[in-house]
Coordinates of N, CA, C and O and ligand atoms in Angstrom, one line a residue:
X1 N 27.1 -108.1 80.8 CA 26.0 -108.0 81.7 C 25.8 -109.8 82.2 O 25.9 -110.3 81.2
X2 N 25.4 -109.8 83.6 CA 25.8 -111.4 83.6 C 24.0 -111.7 84.3 O 23.4 -111.0 85.2
X3 N 23.7 -113.1 83.4 CA 22.1 -113.1 83.9 C 22.6 -114.6 84.9 O 23.2 -115.5 84.2
X4 N 21.9 -114.7 86.0 CA 22.4 -116.0 86.7 C 21.1 -116.7 86.5 O 19.6 -115.7 86.8
X5 N 20.5 -118.1 87.0 CA 19.4 -118.3 87.5 C 19.2 -119.0 88.8 O 19.1 -120.2 88.9
X6 N 19.5 -118.1 89.6 CA 18.5 -118.2 91.1 C 17.7 -119.1 91.3 O 16.4 -118.3 90.9
X7 N 17.3 -120.2 91.9 CA 16.1 -121.0 92.3 C 15.3 -120.4 93.7 O 14.4 -120.2 94.3
X8 N 16.8 -120.3 94.6 CA 16.3 -120.0 96.2 C 17.2 -118.4 96.4 O 17.7 -118.1 95.6
X9 N 16.7 -118.0 97.7 CA 17.2 -116.9 97.9 C 18.6 -116.4 98.2 O 19.1 -117.9 98.6
X10 N 19.0 -115.9 97.9 CA 21.0 -115.8 97.9 C 21.3 -115.2 99.7 O 20.1 -114.8 100.5
X11 N 22.3 -116.1 100.0 CA 22.8 -116.0 100.7 C 23.5 -115.2 101.0 O 25.0 -115.1 100.1
X12 N 24.4 -114.5 102.5 CA 25.3 -114.0 102.4 C 26.8 -114.3 103.2 O 26.5 -115.3 104.2
X13 N 28.1 -114.3 102.6 CA 29.4 -114.8 103.5 C 30.2 -113.6 103.4 O 30.3 -112.8 102.4
X14 N 30.9 -113.6 104.6 CA 32.3 -112.4 104.5 C 33.7 -113.5 104.0 O 33.6 -115.2 104.3
X15 N 34.5 -113.3 102.9 CA 35.3 -114.0 102.5 C 36.8 -113.2 102.4 O 36.6 -111.8 102.6
X16 N 37.6 -113.4 102.8 CA 39.0 -112.8 102.8 C 40.6 -113.1 101.8 O 40.3 -114.5 102.1
X17 N 40.4 -112.6 101.3 CA 42.2 -113.1 100.6 C 43.2 -112.5 101.6 O 43.2 -111.4 101.9
X18 N 44.2 -113.7 102.2 CA 44.7 -113.1 102.8 C 46.1 -112.6 102.7 O 46.2 -112.9 101.1
X19 N 47.2 -112.2 103.6 CA 48.1 -111.1 102.8 C 49.1 -112.1 102.3 O 49.8 -111.6 101.4
X20 N 49.0 -113.3 102.4 CA 50.0 -114.0 101.6 C 49.5 -114.3 100.2 O 50.6 -114.1 99.5
X21 N 48.3 -114.2 100.4 CA 48.2 -114.1 98.4 C 48.0 -112.6 98.0 O 48.5 -112.6 96.9
X22 N 47.8 -111.8 98.5 CA 47.6 -110.3 98.3 C 49.0 -109.6 97.7 O 49.7 -109.0 97.2
X23 N 50.3 -110.7 98.5 CA 51.9 -110.5 98.4 C 52.2 -110.8 96.9 O 53.5 -110.3 96.6
X24 N 51.3 -111.7 96.4 CA 51.7 -112.1 95.1 C 50.4 -112.0 93.8 O 49.6 -112.9 94.1
X25 N 50.8 -110.3 93.2 CA 49.1 -111.0 92.4 C 48.5 -111.6 91.5 O 47.4 -111.7 91.1
X26 N 49.6 -112.5 91.2 CA 49.0 -114.0 90.1 C 47.9 -114.9 90.9 O 47.1 -115.1 90.5
X27 N 48.7 -114.8 92.5 CA 47.6 -115.5 93.4 C 46.5 -115.3 93.6 O 45.1 -115.5 93.4
X28 N 46.5 -113.8 94.1 CA 45.0 -112.5 94.4 C 44.2 -113.1 92.5 O 42.9 -113.3 93.4
X29 N 44.6 -112.7 92.2 CA 43.7 -112.8 90.6 C 43.5 -114.3 90.4 O 42.5 -114.5 90.3
X30 N 43.9 -115.3 91.1 CA 43.5 -116.4 90.9 C 42.5 -117.1 91.6 O 41.5 -117.5 91.5
X31 N 42.9 -116.4 92.9 CA 41.8 -116.5 94.0 C 40.3 -115.9 93.2 O 39.1 -116.0 93.4
X32 N 40.6 -114.2 93.2 CA 39.6 -114.1 92.5 C 38.4 -114.2 91.7 O 37.4 -114.5 91.6
X33 N 39.5 -114.9 90.8 CA 39.2 -115.5 89.5 C 37.8 -116.8 89.7 O 37.1 -117.0 89.4
X34 N 38.6 -117.5 90.8 CA 38.0 -118.9 91.3 C 36.4 -118.3 92.3 O 35.1 -119.0 91.5
X35 N 36.3 -117.2 92.5 CA 35.2 -116.6 93.2 C 33.9 -116.1 92.1 O 33.0 -116.5 92.0
X36 N 34.6 -115.0 90.9 CA 33.9 -115.3 89.6 C 33.4 -116.4 89.0 O 31.8 -116.8 88.7
X37 N 34.4 -117.5 88.9 CA 34.1 -118.5 88.0 C 32.9 -119.4 88.9 O 32.1 -120.4 88.1
X38 N 33.1 -119.1 89.7 CA 31.8 -119.9 90.8 C 30.3 -119.2 91.1 O 29.8 -119.5 92.0
X39 N 30.0 -118.8 90.4 CA 29.3 -117.8 90.0 C 28.6 -116.9 91.5 O 27.3 -117.0 91.8
X40 N 29.8 -116.3 91.9 CA 29.2 -115.8 93.3 C 29.2 -114.4 92.6 O 29.4 -113.7 92.1
X41 N 28.2 -113.5 93.4 CA 28.0 -112.0 93.2 C 28.8 -111.0 94.3 O 28.6 -111.7 95.4
X42 N 29.6 -110.6 94.1 CA 30.3 -109.7 94.6 C 29.9 -108.5 95.1 O 29.6 -107.7 94.5
X43 N 29.2 -108.2 96.1 CA 27.8 -107.5 96.7 C 29.0 -106.4 97.1 O 28.8 -105.1 96.9
X44 N 30.3 -106.7 98.1 CA 31.3 -105.4 98.5 C 32.5 -106.4 98.4 O 33.0 -107.5 98.5
X45 N 33.3 -105.2 97.8 CA 34.8 -105.7 97.8 C 35.7 -104.3 98.1 O 35.4 -103.6 98.1
X46 N 36.8 -104.7 99.5 CA 37.6 -103.6 99.7 C 38.9 -104.3 100.0 O 39.0 -104.9 100.7
X47 N 40.1 -103.6 100.1 CA 41.2 -103.6 100.4 C 41.5 -102.8 101.7 O 41.3 -102.2 102.1
X48 N 42.5 -103.7 102.8 CA 42.3 -103.2 103.8 C 43.5 -103.7 104.1 O 44.2 -104.7 103.9
X49 N 44.2 -102.8 105.5 CA 44.8 -103.5 106.3 C 44.3 -103.9 107.8 O 43.4 -102.6 107.8
X50 N 44.9 -104.6 108.4 CA 45.1 -104.8 109.9 C 45.9 -104.3 110.5 O 46.9 -104.3 110.0
X51 N 45.4 -103.8 112.1 CA 46.2 -103.5 112.9 C 46.5 -105.0 113.6 O 45.5 -105.6 113.6
X52 N 47.5 -105.2 114.5 CA 47.3 -106.4 115.9 C 46.2 -106.5 116.4 O 46.0 -107.6 116.8
X53 N 45.5 -105.1 116.8 CA 44.2 -105.4 118.0 C 43.4 -105.7 116.6 O 42.3 -106.5 117.6
X54 N 43.1 -105.4 115.4 CA 42.1 -106.3 114.9 C 42.3 -107.4 114.5 O 41.3 -108.5 114.9
X55 N 43.1 -107.8 114.3 CA 43.5 -109.6 114.2 C 43.0 -110.4 115.7 O 43.0 -111.4 115.4
X56 N 44.0 -109.6 116.9 CA 43.1 -110.0 118.0 C 41.8 -110.3 118.2 O 41.5 -111.5 118.5
X57 N 41.5 -109.4 118.1 CA 39.5 -109.4 118.0 C 39.3 -110.4 117.3 O 38.1 -110.8 117.8
X58 N 39.2 -110.4 115.9 CA 38.8 -111.4 114.8 C 38.8 -112.5 115.3 O 38.3 -113.3 115.2
X59 N 40.2 -113.0 116.0 CA 40.4 -113.9 116.2 C 40.8 -114.7 117.9 O 41.1 -115.7 118.4
X60 N 39.9 -114.2 118.4 CA 39.8 -114.2 119.8 C 39.6 -115.8 120.1 O 40.1 -116.1 121.1
X61 N 38.7 -116.0 119.2 CA 38.4 -117.3 119.8 C 39.6 -118.9 119.9 O 39.2 -119.6 120.1
X62 N 40.2 -118.2 119.4 CA 41.7 -119.3 119.2 C 42.8 -118.4 120.0 O 44.0 -119.3 120.2
X63 N 42.4 -117.5 120.8 CA 43.5 -117.1 121.9 C 43.7 -118.1 122.7 O 42.9 -118.9 123.4
X64 N 44.9 -118.6 123.2 CA 45.9 -119.7 124.1 C 46.0 -120.8 123.1 O 47.0 -121.7 123.6
X65 N 45.9 -120.7 121.7 CA 46.2 -121.8 120.8 C 47.4 -121.7 120.3 O 47.7 -120.3 120.2
X66 N 48.1 -122.8 120.3 CA 50.1 -122.5 120.0 C 50.1 -121.6 118.7 O 51.3 -121.2 118.7
X67 N 49.1 -121.6 117.6 CA 49.6 -120.7 116.3 C 48.8 -119.1 116.6 O 49.0 -118.4 115.1
X68 N 48.4 -118.7 117.4 CA 48.1 -117.4 118.1 C 48.2 -116.3 117.8 O 48.1 -115.7 116.4
X69 N 49.2 -116.5 118.2 CA 50.3 -115.6 118.0 C 51.0 -115.3 116.8 O 51.0 -114.0 115.8
X70 N 51.4 -116.1 116.3 CA 51.7 -116.1 114.4 C 50.6 -115.9 113.5 O 50.9 -115.2 112.8
X71 N 49.4 -116.4 114.1 CA 48.4 -115.7 113.2 C 48.0 -114.5 113.3 O 48.2 -113.4 112.4
X72 N 47.9 -113.8 114.6 CA 47.6 -112.1 114.9 C 48.5 -111.6 114.0 O 48.5 -110.5 113.6
X73 N 50.1 -112.1 114.1 CA 51.4 -111.3 113.3 C 50.9 -111.2 112.0 O 50.9 -110.2 111.0
X74 N 50.5 -112.5 111.4 CA 50.2 -112.9 109.8 C 49.5 -111.7 109.4 O 49.5 -111.3 108.1
X75 N 48.1 -111.8 110.0 CA 46.8 -111.0 109.8 C 47.0 -109.9 109.5 O 46.3 -108.8 108.7
X76 N 48.4 -109.3 110.2 CA 48.4 -107.8 110.4 C 49.6 -107.5 109.7 O 50.2 -106.4 109.7
X77 N 50.1 -108.7 108.9 CA 51.6 -108.3 108.0 C 51.4 -107.5 106.9 O 52.7 -107.3 106.3
X78 N 50.4 -107.4 106.2 CA 50.2 -106.7 105.0 C 49.1 -106.4 104.6 O 47.5 -106.6 105.1
X79 N 48.4 -106.0 103.2 CA 47.0 -106.1 102.9 C 46.2 -107.2 102.5 O 46.9 -108.3 102.3
X80 N 44.9 -107.0 102.5 CA 43.8 -108.2 102.7 C 42.6 -107.7 101.8 O 42.4 -106.5 101.7
X81 N 42.4 -108.4 101.1 CA 40.9 -108.4 100.1 C 40.0 -108.7 100.9 O 39.9 -110.1 101.2
X82 N 38.9 -107.7 101.3 CA 37.5 -108.6 102.3 C 36.2 -108.2 101.0 O 36.3 -107.1 100.4
X83 N 35.5 -109.7 101.2 CA 34.3 -109.4 100.6 C 33.0 -110.0 101.3 O 33.3 -110.6 101.8
X84 N 32.2 -109.4 100.6 CA 30.9 -110.0 101.2 C 30.1 -110.9 99.7 O 30.3 -109.9 98.6
X85 N 30.1 -111.9 99.9 CA 29.7 -112.6 98.3 C 28.1 -113.4 98.7 O 27.9 -113.4 100.2
X86 N 27.5 -113.0 97.6 CA 26.3 -113.7 97.8 C 26.1 -115.2 96.8 O 26.7 -115.1 95.8
X87 N 25.5 -115.8 97.1 CA 25.1 -116.9 96.4 C 23.8 -118.0 97.4 O 23.7 -117.3 98.6
X88 N 23.0 -118.5 96.6 CA 22.2 -119.4 97.3 C 22.9 -120.2 98.6 O 22.2 -120.4 99.7
X89 N 24.0 -120.8 98.7 CA 24.8 -121.5 99.1 C 26.2 -120.9 99.7 O 27.3 -121.8 99.6
X90 N 26.0 -119.7 99.8 CA 27.4 -118.8 100.1 C 28.1 -119.3 100.9 O 29.5 -119.5 101.0
X91 N 27.5 -119.6 102.2 CA 28.7 -120.2 103.3 C 29.4 -121.4 102.9 O 30.5 -121.2 103.0
X92 N 28.7 -122.6 102.8 CA 29.0 -124.1 102.6 C 29.9 -123.9 101.2 O 31.1 -124.5 101.4
X93 N 29.3 -123.1 100.3 CA 30.1 -123.2 98.6 C 31.6 -122.7 99.0 O 32.5 -123.3 98.7
X94 N 31.8 -121.4 99.8 CA 32.9 -120.8 99.8 C 34.0 -121.7 100.7 O 35.0 -121.8 100.4
X95 N 33.2 -122.2 101.7 CA 34.1 -123.4 102.4 C 34.5 -124.4 101.8 O 35.6 -124.7 101.9
X96 N 33.8 -124.9 101.1 CA 34.6 -126.0 100.4 C 35.3 -125.7 99.2 O 36.2 -126.0 98.6
X97 N 35.3 -124.8 98.5 CA 36.1 -124.1 97.4 C 37.5 -123.8 98.1 O 38.4 -123.9 97.9
X98 N 37.4 -123.2 99.5 CA 38.4 -122.9 99.8 C 39.3 -124.3 100.6 O 40.8 -124.5 100.2
X99 N 38.9 -125.3 101.0 CA 39.7 -126.9 101.6 C 39.7 -126.4 103.0 O 39.2 -125.7 103.8
X100 N 40.1 -127.5 103.7 CA 40.7 -127.6 104.7 C 41.5 -126.9 105.3 O 42.3 -126.2 104.7
X101 N 41.4 -126.1 106.5 CA 42.0 -125.1 107.2 C 43.5 -125.6 106.8 O 44.2 -124.4 106.6
X102 N 43.9 -126.7 107.6 CA 45.4 -126.9 107.2 C 46.0 -127.6 105.9 O 45.5 -128.1 105.3
X103 N 46.6 -126.3 105.5 CA 47.1 -126.5 103.8 C 47.8 -127.8 103.8 O 47.6 -128.4 102.6
X104 N 48.5 -128.2 104.6 CA 49.3 -129.7 104.3 C 48.2 -130.9 104.4 O 48.5 -131.8 103.3
X105 N 47.1 -131.0 104.9 CA 46.0 -131.7 104.8 C 45.4 -131.3 103.4 O 45.2 -132.3 102.5
X106 N 45.0 -130.3 103.0 CA 45.1 -129.7 101.7 C 45.2 -130.3 100.6 O 44.5 -130.7 99.8
X107 N 46.3 -130.3 100.7 CA 47.1 -130.4 99.5 C 46.7 -132.1 99.4 O 46.9 -132.5 98.3
X108 N 46.9 -132.7 100.3 CA 46.7 -134.3 100.4 C 45.6 -134.6 99.9 O 45.0 -135.5 99.1
X109 N 44.4 -133.5 100.7 CA 42.9 -134.8 101.0 C 42.3 -133.7 99.6 O 41.1 -134.6 99.5
X110 N 42.5 -132.6 99.3 CA 41.8 -132.0 98.5 C 42.5 -131.0 97.9 O 42.7 -129.6 97.5
X111 N 43.4 -131.7 96.8 CA 43.8 -130.8 95.9 C 42.5 -130.3 95.0 O 41.8 -130.9 94.6
X112 N 42.7 -129.0 94.2 CA 42.3 -128.1 93.2 C 41.2 -127.1 94.3 O 40.5 -126.1 93.9
X113 N 41.5 -127.5 95.4 CA 41.1 -126.5 96.7 C 41.5 -125.3 96.5 O 43.0 -125.1 96.0
X114 N 41.1 -123.8 96.9 CA 42.0 -122.6 96.9 C 43.5 -123.1 98.0 O 45.0 -122.5 97.6
X115 N 43.3 -123.5 98.9 CA 44.5 -123.7 100.1 C 45.1 -124.8 99.9 O 46.6 -124.8 99.7
X116 N 44.2 -126.2 99.1 CA 45.0 -127.1 98.6 C 46.2 -126.9 97.5 O 46.8 -126.8 97.5
X117 N 45.6 -125.8 96.4 CA 46.8 -125.6 95.7 C 47.6 -124.3 96.1 O 48.5 -124.1 95.2
X118 N 46.8 -123.3 97.0 CA 47.8 -122.1 96.8 C 48.1 -121.7 98.2 O 49.4 -120.6 98.5
X119 N 47.4 -122.3 99.2 CA 48.0 -122.2 100.6 C 49.4 -122.2 100.8 O 50.4 -123.4 100.2
X120 N 50.3 -121.3 101.6 CA 52.0 -121.7 102.0 C 52.2 -122.3 103.2 O 53.0 -124.0 103.0
X121 N 51.3 -122.7 104.1 CA 51.3 -123.4 105.3 C 50.1 -123.1 106.3 O 48.8 -122.5 105.6
X122 N 49.7 -123.9 107.2 CA 48.9 -124.1 107.9 C 48.1 -122.4 108.3 O 46.8 -122.5 108.5
X123 N 49.1 -121.6 109.0 CA 48.9 -120.4 109.1 C 48.7 -119.0 107.9 O 47.4 -118.8 107.8
X124 N 49.5 -119.6 107.1 CA 49.1 -118.6 105.5 C 48.7 -119.5 104.9 O 49.3 -120.0 103.7
X125 N 47.1 -119.6 105.1 CA 46.3 -120.3 104.4 C 45.6 -119.7 103.0 O 44.4 -120.1 102.7
X126 N 45.8 -118.7 102.9 CA 45.7 -118.2 101.6 C 44.0 -117.2 101.9 O 43.7 -116.1 101.5
X127 N 43.1 -117.8 102.5 CA 41.8 -117.4 102.5 C 40.9 -117.8 103.9 O 41.7 -118.5 104.6
X128 N 39.9 -116.8 104.1 CA 39.1 -116.9 105.3 C 37.4 -117.0 104.6 O 37.5 -116.3 103.5
X129 N 36.9 -117.9 105.1 CA 35.2 -117.6 105.0 C 34.7 -118.2 106.1 O 35.1 -119.0 107.3
X130 N 33.4 -117.4 106.5 CA 32.6 -117.5 107.7 C 32.6 -119.2 107.7 O 32.0 -119.7 106.2
X131 N 32.0 -119.7 108.8 CA 31.9 -120.8 109.2 C 30.6 -121.3 109.3 O 30.2 -121.8 109.6
X132 N 30.0 -120.5 109.4 CA 28.1 -120.0 109.9 C 27.4 -118.9 109.1 O 28.1 -118.2 109.1
X133 N 25.8 -119.4 109.2 CA 25.5 -118.1 108.7 C 25.4 -117.5 109.9 O 25.9 -115.9 110.0
X134 N 25.8 -117.3 111.4 CA 25.9 -116.4 112.5 C 27.2 -116.0 112.5 O 27.1 -114.6 112.4
X135 N 28.1 -116.9 112.2 CA 29.7 -115.7 112.0 C 29.3 -115.0 110.9 O 30.1 -114.2 110.8
X136 N 28.9 -115.3 109.8 CA 28.8 -114.3 108.7 C 28.6 -113.0 108.7 O 28.7 -112.2 108.5
X137 N 27.2 -112.9 109.7 CA 26.7 -111.9 109.8 C 27.5 -111.2 111.0 O 27.9 -109.8 110.8
X138 N 28.3 -111.7 111.9 CA 29.6 -111.2 112.8 C 30.5 -110.7 111.9 O 30.9 -109.6 111.9
X139 N 30.8 -111.3 111.1 CA 32.1 -111.1 110.4 C 32.2 -109.9 109.6 O 32.6 -109.1 108.8
X140 N 30.4 -109.9 108.8 CA 30.5 -108.9 108.0 C 30.3 -107.6 108.6 O 31.0 -106.7 108.0
X141 N 29.9 -107.4 109.7 CA 29.6 -106.7 110.6 C 31.0 -105.8 110.8 O 31.1 -104.4 111.0
X142 N 32.1 -106.9 111.5 CA 33.5 -106.5 111.6 C 34.1 -105.7 110.3 O 34.5 -104.8 110.5
X143 N 33.8 -106.0 109.1 CA 34.7 -105.5 107.9 C 34.1 -104.5 107.4 O 34.6 -103.7 106.6
X144 N 32.4 -104.6 107.3 CA 31.8 -103.4 106.6 C 31.0 -102.8 107.9 O 29.7 -102.9 107.5
X145 N 31.4 -102.2 109.0 CA 30.3 -102.0 109.6 C 29.0 -101.2 108.8 O 27.7 -100.8 110.0
X146 N 29.4 -100.4 108.0 CA 28.1 -99.1 107.4 C 27.1 -100.0 106.6 O 26.0 -99.9 106.0
X147 N 27.7 -101.7 105.9 CA 26.7 -102.4 105.6 C 25.4 -102.9 106.5 O 26.0 -103.7 107.3
X148 N 24.3 -103.1 106.0 CA 23.5 -103.2 106.8 C 22.5 -104.5 106.3 O 21.9 -104.3 105.3
X149 N 22.9 -105.9 106.6 CA 22.4 -107.0 106.5 C 21.1 -106.9 106.1 O 20.4 -107.2 105.1
X150 N 20.4 -106.2 107.5 CA 18.5 -106.1 107.2 C 17.9 -105.6 105.8 O 17.5 -106.4 105.6
X151 N 18.5 -104.4 105.6 CA 18.8 -103.5 104.4 C 18.6 -104.6 103.3 O 17.8 -104.8 102.0
X152 N 19.5 -104.9 103.1 CA 20.2 -105.9 101.9 C 19.1 -107.1 102.0 O 18.6 -107.2 100.8
X153 N 19.0 -107.9 103.0 CA 18.1 -109.1 102.7 C 16.8 -108.8 102.6 O 15.9 -109.4 101.6
X154 N 16.1 -107.7 103.1 CA 15.1 -107.1 102.5 C 14.7 -106.4 101.3 O 13.6 -106.8 100.6
X155 N 15.6 -105.0 101.3 CA 15.1 -104.9 100.0 C 16.0 -105.0 98.7 O 15.9 -105.1 97.7
X156 N 17.4 -106.0 98.6 CA 18.0 -105.6 97.9 C 18.3 -107.2 96.9 O 18.3 -107.3 96.0
X157 N 18.2 -108.4 98.2 CA 18.4 -109.9 97.9 C 17.5 -109.7 96.4 O 17.6 -110.5 95.5
X158 N 16.4 -109.8 96.7 CA 15.4 -110.3 95.2 C 15.8 -109.2 94.2 O 15.6 -110.0 93.0
X159 N 16.4 -108.3 94.3 CA 16.8 -107.6 92.7 C 18.3 -108.3 92.3 O 18.2 -108.5 91.2
X160 N 19.0 -108.2 93.6 CA 20.3 -109.1 93.2 C 20.0 -110.6 92.7 O 20.5 -111.2 91.7
X161 N 19.1 -111.4 92.9 CA 18.6 -112.7 92.8 C 17.9 -112.1 91.3 O 18.5 -113.2 90.2
X162 N 17.4 -111.3 91.3 CA 16.6 -111.6 89.7 C 17.2 -110.7 88.3 O 17.0 -111.2 87.6
X163 N 18.4 -110.0 89.5 CA 18.9 -109.0 88.0 C 18.3 -108.4 87.6 O 17.1 -107.9 87.5
X164 N 19.1 -107.7 86.0 CA 20.2 -107.8 85.4 C 21.3 -107.2 86.7 O 20.9 -106.4 87.0
X165 N 22.2 -108.0 86.6 CA 23.4 -107.0 87.6 C 24.6 -107.3 86.5 O 24.7 -107.7 85.4
X166 N 25.3 -106.4 86.8 CA 26.9 -106.4 85.9 C 27.9 -106.1 86.9 O 27.9 -105.8 88.1
X167 N 29.0 -106.7 86.5 CA 30.5 -107.1 86.8 C 31.2 -105.7 86.4 O 31.4 -105.4 85.3
X168 N 31.5 -104.6 87.6 CA 32.3 -104.0 87.2 C 33.9 -104.0 87.6 O 34.4 -104.0 89.0
X169 N 34.7 -103.9 86.8 CA 36.1 -103.9 86.4 C 36.8 -103.4 87.9 O 37.9 -104.0 88.7
X170 N 36.3 -101.9 88.0 CA 37.2 -101.1 88.7 C 36.9 -101.4 90.3 O 37.9 -101.3 90.5
X171 N 35.3 -101.5 90.3 CA 35.2 -101.6 91.9 C 35.2 -102.9 92.5 O 35.5 -103.5 93.6
X172 N 35.6 -104.2 91.2 CA 35.7 -105.6 91.6 C 34.6 -105.8 92.2 O 34.4 -106.9 93.1
X173 N 33.1 -105.1 92.1 CA 31.9 -105.5 92.9 C 30.7 -105.4 91.3 O 31.0 -105.1 90.2
X174 N 29.7 -106.5 91.8 CA 28.8 -106.4 90.8 C 27.8 -105.6 91.3 O 27.5 -105.4 92.3
X175 N 27.2 -105.2 90.4 CA 26.0 -103.9 90.6 C 25.1 -104.6 89.9 O 25.1 -104.7 88.6
X176 N 23.7 -103.1 90.3 CA 22.6 -103.6 89.6 C 22.5 -103.0 88.0 O 23.0 -101.8 88.5
X177 N 22.0 -103.1 87.2 CA 22.2 -102.6 86.0 C 21.1 -101.1 86.3 O 21.4 -100.3 85.6
X178 N 20.0 -101.9 86.8 CA 19.5 -100.4 87.3 C 19.4 -99.8 87.9 O 19.3 -97.8 88.2
X179 N 20.7 -99.6 88.4 CA 21.3 -98.7 89.7 C 22.6 -97.9 88.9 O 23.4 -97.3 89.5
X180 N 22.8 -98.7 88.0 CA 24.1 -98.0 86.9 C 23.9 -96.6 87.0 O 23.0 -95.9 86.6
X181 N 25.3 -95.9 87.1 CA 25.2 -94.3 87.2 C 24.9 -94.0 85.8 O 25.5 -94.3 85.0
X182 N 23.7 -92.9 85.9 CA 23.3 -92.9 84.3 C 24.2 -91.5 84.0 O 25.0 -91.0 84.5
Ligands
GTP201 N1 49.5 -129.6 118.4 C1 50.7 -128.4 117.6 N2 50.9 -128.5 116.6 C2 52.0 -128.0 115.9 C3 52.6 -126.8 117.2 N3 53.9 -126.2 116.3 C4 53.5 -126.6 115.1 N4 52.5 -127.4 114.7 C5 51.5 -127.8 113.7 O1 52.9 -128.1 112.4 C6 52.9 -128.0 111.5 C7 54.1 -127.2 110.8 O2 53.7 -126.1 111.8 P1 55.4 -124.9 112.1 O3 56.7 -125.5 111.0 O4 55.3 -124.0 113.4 O5 54.2 -124.1 110.5 P2 55.3 -123.0 109.9 O6 55.2 -124.3 109.0 O7 56.2 -122.0 110.4 O8 54.2 -122.1 109.1 P3 53.6 -121.4 109.9 O9 52.3 -122.5 110.5 O10 52.8 -120.2 109.0 O11 53.9 -120.7 111.1 C8 51.6 -126.9 111.1 O12 50.5 -128.2 110.8 C9 51.0 -126.7 112.5 O13 49.9 -126.9 113.2 C10 52.3 -127.4 118.3 O14 53.1 -127.0 119.3 N5 51.4 -127.8 118.6
ADP202 N1 46.8 -125.9 113.5 C1 47.2 -124.9 113.0 N2 48.5 -124.7 112.7 C2 48.4 -123.1 112.1 N3 47.6 -122.1 111.7 C3 46.7 -122.7 112.1 C4 46.1 -123.7 112.7 N4 44.8 -124.2 113.0 C5 44.1 -122.6 112.5 N5 45.2 -121.8 112.1 C6 44.9 -120.8 111.5 O1 44.3 -120.2 112.0 C7 42.9 -119.9 111.4 C8 42.0 -119.9 111.9 O2 41.2 -120.9 112.4 P1 40.2 -121.9 112.2 O3 38.9 -121.1 112.5 O4 40.6 -123.1 113.2 O5 40.1 -122.0 110.6 P2 39.5 -121.2 109.2 O6 40.1 -120.6 109.0 O7 39.0 -122.6 108.3 O8 37.7 -121.3 109.8 C9 43.0 -120.3 110.0 O9 42.3 -120.1 109.3 C10 44.4 -120.7 110.6 O10 45.2 -119.3 109.3
MG203 MG1 37.0 -120.2 111.4

């Protein structure tokens, strides 16, 4: 059972472990461990595959950029792990743990970050994280259409914040002790 001492309301963000990492279980485990070590609560976790249409839709803001085609192909090249993560500063903390977008810069300027340590190239940079609260709402709905943000913030946030919660190795998620299947 995990006890956290949160002093402020929890914020949600959408995180991905990209196909380059899932192709190597050791890398996937290293990133997943980093999420747990930094006291994120894993509210949802699932493995999924994208088709190129999903990729194009999600990254439409980058269409026309020189790397767009390789990004679309890469992101639909294999399984990914998608998470809804909760923390007091979920968006900003996950962004800082990931490091700069471009791996070559991350290696030089941000060793110890996920992308600096584990990224392969600027496109194959191991992880994604929402870049704002607004992006997090949009991206959570994209990956978890059944998840109700309003319901979670109104009814569940206080329960996850005050706990107790436990980490379920099978689902790779944190659950409320009170809701543990009898
Ligand atoms: N501005 C600009 N940068 C480019 C272009 N092509 C590649 N780069 C950058 O040059 C670096 C290496 O690019 P590439 O060698 O094409 O990428 P890669 O190493 O094959 O890896 P991927 O990005 O996964 O394809 C990366 O930082 C890219 O962002 C381009 O046409 N314009
Ligand atoms: N200069 C680049 N060269 C190659 N791939 C890039 C480049 N810039 C961005 N990408 C790819 O597009 C994804 C989305 O870009 P962006 O939203 O700017 O970064 P971030 O993922 O850090 O929010 C990046 O994670 C990376 O996979
Ligand atoms: Mg982005």
